[in-house]
Amino acid sequence: MSETKVSFDLVISGAGMVGLALAAALAPTGLRILLLEQQALEQSSALDALPSDRFDVRVSALTKASSQLLDFLGAWSVIEGLRAAAYTDMHVWDGMGRGEIHFSADELHEPCLGHIVENRIIHAALLQVVQQYAQIEIIQGVGLSALSAPDAAGGRQITLTNNDVIHTPLLIGADGALSKTRQLSGIGATEWDYGHHALVTTLISEQSHQNTCWQVFTEDGPLALLPLASSSPHYLSLVWSTSPTHARSLQALSAEALGQAITQAVGQRLGDIRVVDQVTALNLRQRHAHQYVDTGLALIGDAAHTIHPLAGQGVNLGFLDVASLADVLTQAHQAGESLSSLTVLRRFQRQRRAENIKMAATMEVFRRLFGHRPAPIRLLRSLGMKGLDQLAPVKNHLVAMAMGTKGNLPPLCRAPVRVF
C-alpha cells in the first residue's frame, strides 16, 4: 500500500549536476524542496584524496557564465579546492585542409577562456552545497513511476518507484536525456541520431598541453584534447566523435595502437600520446522537447535538450536553464504567484527555448560543414577559417559569446560589474 507523504513546494527529479544546481539556486527562497535520484550519490568526502594521476573520463568545459553561477551557489570554491583546469587558448584546425583558428584569452584581456572540470567534481561540490540546507531533502534509489494530470490548483501527484505518493505544486524534470518526467508528462521531442559515437578517455602527452584546448576536424568527426590540470601539464581528456564503425575499430585497438592513432590524427602537435584509462563510447543523439513546460511541470538540461558535444556546450546550456528558471521562480514566489502557473513557467520557456534551439542549429551547421565534403567545399572551408582567424574583432566576439561573457544571460550567470 502506498504512503502519502507531506507535500513539498517543489520536487526535482534528478540529482545530477543540473538538478543539484537548481536546488541550490532556489534554497535561499526557503521553499521546501525534494530531490529524487535513482542512483547512489557519491559524497564529496570521497574526493578529498583525489589521486593526481586518476581522472574522471567524463569532463565538462565550463564557460564563464557557468563558473559564475557555480560561484554564486557557493560551489566554485569547492571545485577549485579539488581540481579545475583553466585553459587560456584554443587551437582549432581542419585536419582535411589548411584552415586554422587560434583563440586567446590575452586578446580578450581575460585570465582564461574557461575551465575543464571533471563531472564528478562538479557534482560533489554541488551536493556539498545542497546538503547545507535543512529544507532540502534527498531520496536516493527511487524514481518516478506515475504522474497525475494537474489538479484544480495546478499541482501534481507523483508516484515513486517505492510506491510512495507525493503532492507538489511543481515538478522539475532534470532526469537526463531519457527523462522519465518528459515521458510521463506526454511532452514529445524531436530527435535523431547524429551517426556519431563519442570516445572518451584519459591521455598523457609527450609535450605539455600548454593550458590549451586542441580540436581537429578529422574526416570521421571532431577530435578534442582538453587539459585536465595545470599542475599535471601532460594529462588530457579525449573526446573523439566519430562514426560508429570507426569508433568500434578504435576501441578494438590496443592502448598503444590507439595512442598512435590519436597522435597521428592531431598531427603530432603534442608529441607521442598514450592512453592511460578505459575507453568509453557514448552514442550521440540530438533531442529537443516540443515544449519545456506544462501546468505544474518544467524540463531543464538534458531532459529538455541534448546537442552534439563538438563545442562542449551541453552542461552549460543546462546551467543557463537553471539560472533562468531559478530567477523566474524566485520572483514568482516573492510576488505570491503560484509556482504551478503556466503563465509563470512560460516566462522561463520564452527565455531559454529559442536560445537552446539557436545553439543546437549552430552546432548542426558546424557538424555538417566539417563532415566529409567534396574538395571544393573543403577548400572554401579552409579559406574561411583562415579569413576568420585574421578578423580579430569578429573572432573575439564569437569566442566571447561561447565563453558566456556576452549575450542574453540570466542574472545569476552575469559577471559582477567592474568598478574602477
Short mmCIF file of C-alpha atoms in Angstrom, two decimals:
data_model
loop_
_atom_site.label_atom_id
_atom_site.label_comp_id
_atom_site.label_asym_id
_atom_site.label_seq_id
_atom_site.Cartn_x
_atom_site.Cartn_y
_atom_site.Cartn_z
CA MET A 1 0.00 0.00 0.00
CA SER A 2 1.31 3.43 -0.90
CA GLU A 3 2.20 6.03 1.71
CA THR A 4 1.17 9.66 1.22
CA LYS A 5 3.95 11.97 2.27
CA VAL A 6 3.80 15.62 3.30
CA SER A 7 3.64 17.90 0.30
CA PHE A 8 6.75 19.68 -0.92
CA ASP A 9 6.80 23.12 -2.53
CA LEU A 10 8.97 21.76 -5.30
CA VAL A 11 10.12 18.32 -6.45
CA ILE A 12 13.18 17.92 -8.67
CA SER A 13 13.51 14.56 -10.39
CA GLY A 14 17.21 14.00 -10.98
CA ALA A 15 20.06 14.96 -8.66
CA GLY A 16 22.73 15.27 -11.30
CA MET A 17 24.70 18.47 -11.83
CA VAL A 18 21.73 20.41 -13.21
CA GLY A 19 19.19 19.19 -10.65
CA LEU A 20 21.51 19.93 -7.73
CA ALA A 21 22.32 23.37 -9.12
CA LEU A 22 18.63 24.26 -9.31
CA ALA A 23 18.03 23.10 -5.73
CA ALA A 24 20.98 25.20 -4.54
CA ALA A 25 19.79 28.24 -6.50
CA LEU A 26 16.29 28.04 -5.01
CA ALA A 27 17.36 27.19 -1.45
CA PRO A 28 17.56 30.86 -0.31
CA THR A 29 13.83 31.24 -1.03
CA GLY A 30 13.02 28.92 1.87
CA LEU A 31 10.93 26.63 -0.34
CA ARG A 32 10.76 23.01 0.82
CA ILE A 33 12.47 21.04 -1.94
CA LEU A 34 12.63 17.30 -2.57
CA LEU A 35 15.34 15.83 -4.79
CA LEU A 36 14.80 12.35 -6.24
CA GLU A 37 17.74 10.33 -7.57
CA GLN A 38 17.72 6.73 -8.78
CA GLN A 39 21.48 6.29 -8.35
CA ALA A 40 23.53 6.38 -5.15
CA LEU A 41 25.18 9.77 -4.76
CA GLU A 42 28.94 10.00 -4.28
CA GLN A 43 29.73 12.18 -1.28
CA SER A 44 32.27 14.98 -1.65
CA SER A 45 34.35 13.43 1.16
CA ALA A 46 35.19 10.63 -1.28
CA LEU A 47 37.09 13.17 -3.36
CA ASP A 48 39.20 14.61 -0.55
CA ALA A 49 42.19 12.49 -1.55
CA LEU A 50 41.95 12.54 -5.33
CA PRO A 51 44.95 10.72 -6.83
CA SER A 52 46.94 13.08 -9.03
CA ASP A 53 47.10 10.53 -11.85
CA ARG A 54 43.45 9.41 -11.94
CA PHE A 55 40.77 11.48 -13.63
CA ASP A 56 37.10 11.06 -14.41
CA VAL A 57 36.74 10.30 -18.14
CA ARG A 58 33.59 12.48 -18.21
CA VAL A 59 34.52 16.16 -18.13
CA SER A 60 32.82 19.47 -18.88
CA ALA A 61 34.23 22.60 -20.50
CA LEU A 62 32.66 25.22 -18.24
CA THR A 63 32.06 28.69 -19.63
CA LYS A 64 32.49 31.88 -17.65
CA ALA A 65 28.70 32.01 -17.28
CA SER A 66 28.65 28.54 -15.72
CA SER A 67 31.52 29.23 -13.33
CA GLN A 68 29.78 32.48 -12.34
CA LEU A 69 26.61 30.54 -11.47
CA LEU A 70 28.61 27.95 -9.52
CA ASP A 71 30.40 30.76 -7.67
CA PHE A 72 27.07 32.35 -6.74
CA LEU A 73 25.85 28.99 -5.42
CA GLY A 74 28.98 28.53 -3.30
CA ALA A 75 30.27 25.54 -5.27
CA TRP A 76 33.12 27.12 -7.21
CA SER A 77 35.48 27.45 -4.26
CA VAL A 78 34.94 23.74 -3.53
CA ILE A 79 35.67 22.87 -7.17
CA GLU A 80 38.86 24.93 -7.21
CA GLY A 81 39.91 23.31 -3.94
CA LEU A 82 39.59 19.89 -5.59
CA ARG A 83 40.68 20.24 -9.22
CA ALA A 84 39.91 22.52 -12.17
CA ALA A 85 42.00 23.28 -15.25
CA ALA A 86 41.81 26.83 -16.55
CA TYR A 87 42.51 27.00 -20.27
CA THR A 88 43.89 30.14 -21.85
CA ASP A 89 43.94 29.18 -25.52
CA MET A 90 42.12 27.13 -28.13
CA HIS A 91 43.61 25.78 -31.34
CA VAL A 92 41.02 24.58 -33.87
CA TRP A 93 42.05 23.32 -37.28
CA ASP A 94 40.81 21.45 -40.32
CA GLY A 95 42.50 18.07 -40.50
CA MET A 96 41.44 17.76 -44.14
CA GLY A 97 42.71 21.19 -45.18
CA ARG A 98 44.90 24.04 -44.05
CA GLY A 99 42.41 26.18 -42.17
CA GLU A 100 43.18 27.00 -38.55
CA ILE A 101 41.91 29.38 -35.85
CA HIS A 102 43.61 30.35 -32.61
CA PHE A 103 41.62 31.83 -29.74
CA SER A 104 43.49 33.50 -26.88
CA ALA A 105 42.39 34.86 -23.51
CA ASP A 106 45.07 37.54 -23.81
CA GLU A 107 43.31 39.00 -26.84
CA LEU A 108 40.15 39.33 -24.75
CA HIS A 109 42.01 40.67 -21.69
CA GLU A 110 40.67 37.73 -19.69
CA PRO A 111 42.65 35.43 -17.37
CA CYS A 112 41.26 32.35 -19.16
CA LEU A 113 38.68 31.23 -21.69
CA GLY A 114 37.04 28.71 -19.35
CA HIS A 115 37.72 25.65 -17.20
CA ILE A 116 37.83 21.92 -17.81
CA VAL A 117 36.38 20.16 -14.76
CA GLU A 118 35.61 16.51 -14.16
CA ASN A 119 31.87 15.89 -13.85
CA ARG A 120 32.22 14.03 -10.57
CA ILE A 121 33.94 17.06 -9.03
CA ILE A 122 31.21 19.47 -10.16
CA HIS A 123 28.60 17.08 -8.83
CA ALA A 124 30.34 16.57 -5.48
CA ALA A 125 30.72 20.32 -4.95
CA LEU A 126 27.05 20.98 -5.67
CA LEU A 127 25.98 18.11 -3.42
CA GLN A 128 28.05 19.59 -0.60
CA VAL A 129 26.26 22.93 -1.05
CA VAL A 130 22.79 21.36 -1.16
CA GLN A 131 23.38 19.30 1.97
CA GLN A 132 23.88 22.51 3.95
CA TYR A 133 20.18 23.40 3.60
CA ALA A 134 17.77 21.79 6.07
CA GLN A 135 14.74 22.42 3.84
CA ILE A 136 16.16 20.29 1.01
CA GLU A 137 15.53 16.56 1.29
CA ILE A 138 17.20 13.98 -0.95
CA ILE A 139 15.79 10.50 -1.54
CA GLN A 140 18.17 8.11 -3.30
CA GLY A 141 17.37 4.90 -5.11
CA VAL A 142 13.92 5.96 -6.30
CA GLY A 143 12.43 7.48 -9.42
CA LEU A 144 9.07 8.33 -10.91
CA SER A 145 6.60 5.62 -11.84
CA ALA A 146 3.43 7.68 -12.39
CA LEU A 147 2.40 11.30 -12.76
CA SER A 148 -1.09 12.73 -12.43
CA ALA A 149 -2.69 15.41 -14.55
CA PRO A 150 -2.75 18.85 -12.89
CA ASP A 151 -5.30 19.22 -10.14
CA ALA A 152 -7.61 22.21 -9.70
CA ALA A 153 -4.75 24.26 -8.21
CA GLY A 154 -2.31 23.16 -10.91
CA GLY A 155 -0.29 20.84 -8.69
CA ARG A 156 0.80 17.29 -9.46
CA GLN A 157 0.62 13.97 -7.65
CA ILE A 158 3.73 11.84 -8.12
CA THR A 159 4.01 8.10 -7.54
CA LEU A 160 7.51 6.87 -6.87
CA THR A 161 9.05 3.51 -7.70
CA ASN A 162 8.84 2.61 -3.99
CA ASN A 163 5.04 3.30 -4.18
CA ASP A 164 5.22 6.48 -2.10
CA VAL A 165 2.87 9.22 -3.28
CA ILE A 166 3.87 12.88 -3.11
CA HIS A 167 1.95 16.04 -3.94
CA THR A 168 3.75 19.14 -5.18
CA PRO A 169 2.78 22.40 -6.89
CA LEU A 170 5.69 21.96 -9.29
CA LEU A 171 7.70 19.02 -10.64
CA ILE A 172 11.00 19.76 -12.37
CA GLY A 173 12.41 17.15 -14.74
CA ALA A 174 16.21 17.22 -14.52
CA ASP A 175 16.49 13.50 -15.13
CA GLY A 176 18.58 13.39 -18.27
CA ALA A 177 18.16 12.66 -21.95
CA LEU A 178 15.86 9.68 -21.36
CA SER A 179 13.78 11.73 -18.93
CA LYS A 180 11.02 9.77 -17.23
CA THR A 181 9.43 13.11 -16.34
CA ARG A 182 9.18 14.04 -20.01
CA GLN A 183 7.78 10.62 -20.92
CA LEU A 184 5.14 10.59 -18.17
CA SER A 185 4.10 14.17 -18.94
CA GLY A 186 3.35 13.27 -22.56
CA ILE A 187 5.63 16.03 -23.85
CA GLY A 188 7.04 14.94 -27.20
CA ALA A 189 10.53 15.56 -28.50
CA THR A 190 12.15 15.83 -31.90
CA GLU A 191 15.23 13.66 -32.03
CA TRP A 192 17.62 11.98 -34.40
CA ASP A 193 20.84 10.02 -34.25
CA TYR A 194 23.93 12.03 -35.15
CA GLY A 195 25.54 8.90 -36.57
CA HIS A 196 28.42 9.51 -34.17
CA HIS A 197 29.79 7.85 -31.08
CA ALA A 198 31.99 9.87 -28.73
CA LEU A 199 35.08 8.07 -27.45
CA VAL A 200 36.23 9.40 -24.08
CA THR A 201 39.28 8.51 -22.03
CA THR A 202 42.33 9.99 -20.31
CA LEU A 203 45.61 10.57 -22.14
CA ILE A 204 49.20 11.55 -21.40
CA SER A 205 51.04 13.64 -23.99
CA GLU A 206 54.78 13.81 -24.52
CA GLN A 207 54.66 17.60 -24.66
CA SER A 208 52.82 19.94 -22.29
CA HIS A 209 49.19 20.72 -23.10
CA GLN A 210 50.07 24.42 -22.54
CA ASN A 211 46.71 25.04 -20.83
CA THR A 212 45.20 24.83 -24.30
CA CYS A 213 42.19 23.04 -25.80
CA TRP A 214 43.09 21.35 -29.08
CA GLN A 215 40.43 20.41 -31.61
CA VAL A 216 40.84 18.98 -35.08
CA PHE A 217 38.09 18.19 -37.55
CA THR A 218 39.05 14.80 -38.95
CA GLU A 219 37.43 13.06 -41.89
CA ASP A 220 35.33 10.98 -39.49
CA GLY A 221 34.46 13.71 -36.98
CA PRO A 222 35.85 16.25 -34.46
CA LEU A 223 38.58 15.18 -32.04
CA ALA A 224 39.23 17.30 -28.93
CA LEU A 225 42.08 17.15 -26.43
CA LEU A 226 41.23 19.00 -23.22
CA PRO A 227 43.73 19.91 -20.47
CA LEU A 228 42.92 18.21 -17.17
CA ALA A 229 45.08 20.06 -14.65
CA SER A 230 47.62 22.87 -14.72
CA SER A 231 49.64 21.00 -12.10
CA SER A 232 49.74 17.94 -14.38
CA PRO A 233 50.58 19.55 -17.73
CA HIS A 234 50.67 16.28 -19.67
CA TYR A 235 47.23 14.89 -18.75
CA LEU A 236 44.43 15.36 -21.27
CA SER A 237 40.84 14.28 -21.72
CA LEU A 238 39.93 12.83 -25.12
CA VAL A 239 36.55 13.42 -26.78
CA TRP A 240 36.62 11.91 -30.27
CA SER A 241 33.28 12.00 -32.07
CA THR A 242 33.33 9.60 -34.98
CA SER A 243 31.23 7.13 -36.92
CA PRO A 244 30.04 4.01 -35.05
CA THR A 245 32.11 1.78 -37.34
CA HIS A 246 35.26 3.82 -36.79
CA ALA A 247 34.56 4.03 -33.04
CA ARG A 248 34.33 0.24 -32.80
CA SER A 249 37.56 -0.20 -34.72
CA LEU A 250 39.33 2.30 -32.47
CA GLN A 251 38.02 0.59 -29.33
CA ALA A 252 39.33 -2.73 -30.62
CA LEU A 253 42.88 -1.36 -30.76
CA SER A 254 45.42 -1.87 -28.01
CA ALA A 255 46.10 1.15 -25.80
CA GLU A 256 49.42 1.65 -27.60
CA ALA A 257 47.86 1.49 -31.08
CA LEU A 258 45.02 3.84 -30.09
CA GLY A 259 47.55 6.31 -28.73
CA GLN A 260 49.36 6.20 -32.07
CA ALA A 261 46.10 6.78 -33.94
CA ILE A 262 45.35 9.85 -31.79
CA THR A 263 48.91 11.13 -32.21
CA GLN A 264 48.55 10.92 -35.99
CA ALA A 265 45.05 12.44 -36.01
CA VAL A 266 46.28 15.59 -34.25
CA GLY A 267 49.39 15.85 -36.43
CA GLN A 268 51.81 15.08 -33.56
CA ARG A 269 51.23 18.57 -32.17
CA LEU A 270 51.76 17.30 -28.63
CA GLY A 271 54.28 14.59 -29.46
CA ASP A 272 53.51 10.96 -28.70
CA ILE A 273 50.24 10.35 -26.88
CA ARG A 274 49.46 7.44 -24.55
CA VAL A 275 46.06 6.13 -23.44
CA VAL A 276 46.02 5.60 -19.67
CA ASP A 277 42.42 4.74 -18.84
CA GLN A 278 39.46 2.72 -20.07
CA VAL A 279 37.93 3.90 -23.34
CA THR A 280 34.20 4.55 -23.22
CA ALA A 281 31.92 5.09 -26.24
CA LEU A 282 28.82 7.27 -25.93
CA ASN A 283 26.07 7.25 -28.55
CA LEU A 284 25.22 10.79 -29.63
CA ARG A 285 21.64 11.85 -30.33
CA GLN A 286 20.06 15.25 -30.78
CA ARG A 287 16.86 15.82 -28.82
CA HIS A 288 14.66 18.81 -28.25
CA ALA A 289 11.40 18.80 -26.31
CA HIS A 290 8.43 20.29 -28.15
CA GLN A 291 7.78 22.36 -25.05
CA TYR A 292 9.64 22.86 -21.79
CA VAL A 293 6.66 23.49 -19.53
CA ASP A 294 3.12 22.45 -18.69
CA THR A 295 0.93 23.32 -15.74
CA GLY A 296 2.85 22.27 -12.62
CA LEU A 297 5.80 20.92 -14.63
CA ALA A 298 9.05 22.08 -16.26
CA LEU A 299 12.00 20.41 -18.01
CA ILE A 300 15.61 21.57 -17.79
CA GLY A 301 19.01 20.40 -19.02
CA ASP A 302 19.23 17.18 -20.99
CA ALA A 303 15.60 16.38 -20.18
CA ALA A 304 14.71 19.31 -22.45
CA HIS A 305 17.57 19.28 -24.98
CA THR A 306 20.76 17.49 -25.97
CA ILE A 307 23.25 18.60 -28.62
CA HIS A 308 26.47 17.41 -30.23
CA PRO A 309 29.48 17.81 -27.89
CA LEU A 310 31.77 19.39 -30.51
CA ALA A 311 31.65 22.79 -28.77
CA GLY A 312 31.21 21.43 -25.24
CA GLN A 313 28.03 23.41 -24.62
CA GLY A 314 25.75 20.68 -23.20
CA VAL A 315 26.06 21.23 -19.46
CA ASN A 316 26.50 24.98 -19.98
CA LEU A 317 23.06 25.15 -21.58
CA GLY A 318 21.73 23.20 -18.62
CA PHE A 319 23.23 25.67 -16.16
CA LEU A 320 21.72 28.56 -18.14
CA ASP A 321 18.35 26.80 -17.80
CA VAL A 322 18.94 26.60 -14.05
CA ALA A 323 19.78 30.28 -13.72
CA SER A 324 16.76 31.30 -15.81
CA LEU A 325 14.24 29.05 -14.04
CA ALA A 326 15.57 29.95 -10.58
CA ASP A 327 15.18 33.64 -11.38
CA VAL A 328 11.62 33.17 -12.69
CA LEU A 329 10.52 31.02 -9.73
CA THR A 330 12.16 33.26 -7.13
CA GLN A 331 10.42 36.33 -8.49
CA ALA A 332 7.09 34.49 -8.70
CA HIS A 333 7.42 33.22 -5.12
CA GLN A 334 8.23 36.71 -3.83
CA ALA A 335 5.24 38.12 -5.71
CA GLY A 336 2.92 35.47 -4.26
CA GLU A 337 2.27 33.82 -7.63
CA SER A 338 1.61 30.09 -7.89
CA LEU A 339 4.63 28.04 -8.95
CA SER A 340 2.20 25.77 -10.82
CA SER A 341 1.06 28.61 -13.05
CA LEU A 342 1.63 28.07 -16.75
CA THR A 343 1.88 31.85 -17.10
CA VAL A 344 4.82 31.83 -14.70
CA LEU A 345 6.54 28.81 -16.25
CA ARG A 346 6.21 30.15 -19.79
CA ARG A 347 8.44 33.05 -18.78
CA PHE A 348 11.24 30.51 -18.38
CA GLN A 349 10.37 28.80 -21.66
CA ARG A 350 10.44 32.11 -23.56
CA GLN A 351 13.87 32.90 -22.17
CA ARG A 352 15.51 29.56 -22.89
CA ARG A 353 13.86 27.57 -25.66
CA ALA A 354 14.77 29.89 -28.54
CA GLU A 355 18.33 30.25 -27.23
CA ASN A 356 18.77 26.49 -26.98
CA ILE A 357 17.32 25.90 -30.45
CA LYS A 358 19.72 28.50 -31.86
CA MET A 359 22.70 26.77 -30.26
CA ALA A 360 21.55 23.34 -31.47
CA ALA A 361 21.14 24.69 -35.01
CA THR A 362 24.60 26.28 -34.92
CA MET A 363 26.20 23.01 -33.81
CA GLU A 364 24.38 21.14 -36.57
CA VAL A 365 25.70 23.56 -39.19
CA PHE A 366 29.26 23.12 -37.92
CA ARG A 367 28.88 19.34 -37.79
CA ARG A 368 27.67 19.20 -41.37
CA LEU A 369 30.19 21.75 -42.63
CA PHE A 370 33.12 19.82 -41.17
CA GLY A 371 31.86 16.41 -42.19
CA HIS A 372 33.14 14.60 -45.26
CA ARG A 373 32.66 17.18 -48.03
CA PRO A 374 33.77 17.48 -51.69
CA ALA A 375 37.17 19.04 -52.37
CA PRO A 376 35.81 22.48 -53.40
CA ILE A 377 33.84 22.75 -50.15
CA ARG A 378 36.90 21.71 -48.15
CA LEU A 379 38.93 24.44 -49.87
CA LEU A 380 36.32 27.11 -49.13
CA ARG A 381 36.09 25.85 -45.56
CA SER A 382 39.83 26.18 -45.01
CA LEU A 383 39.90 29.63 -46.60
CA GLY A 384 37.02 30.67 -44.36
CA MET A 385 38.84 29.52 -41.23
CA LYS A 386 41.99 31.36 -42.26
CA GLY A 387 39.99 34.50 -43.02
CA LEU A 388 38.15 34.40 -39.71
CA ASP A 389 41.44 33.99 -37.84
CA GLN A 390 42.57 37.31 -39.32
CA LEU A 391 39.36 39.15 -38.34
CA ALA A 392 40.17 39.69 -34.68
CA PRO A 393 37.02 41.70 -33.74
CA VAL A 394 34.69 39.09 -35.26
CA LYS A 395 36.66 36.15 -33.90
CA ASN A 396 36.82 37.63 -30.40
CA HIS A 397 33.10 38.41 -30.42
CA LEU A 398 32.33 34.80 -31.31
CA VAL A 399 34.55 33.38 -28.59
CA ALA A 400 33.14 35.85 -26.04
CA MET A 401 29.64 34.59 -26.86
CA ALA A 402 30.83 30.98 -26.47
CA MET A 403 32.52 31.86 -23.17
CA GLY A 404 29.30 33.25 -21.75
CA THR A 405 30.60 36.79 -21.25
CA LYS A 406 28.21 38.30 -23.79
CA GLY A 407 24.68 37.62 -24.96
CA ASN A 408 21.31 37.22 -23.27
CA LEU A 409 22.43 35.82 -19.90
CA PRO A 410 20.26 35.22 -16.82
CA PRO A 411 21.25 37.41 -13.83
CA LEU A 412 22.89 34.55 -11.89
CA CYS A 413 25.29 33.93 -14.80
CA ARG A 414 26.43 37.50 -15.24
CA ALA A 415 29.83 38.55 -14.01
CA PRO A 416 29.86 41.37 -11.44
CA VAL A 417 30.20 44.82 -12.94
CA ARG A 418 33.75 46.05 -12.56
CA VAL A 419 34.11 49.32 -10.66
CA PHE A 420 37.19 51.37 -11.46
#
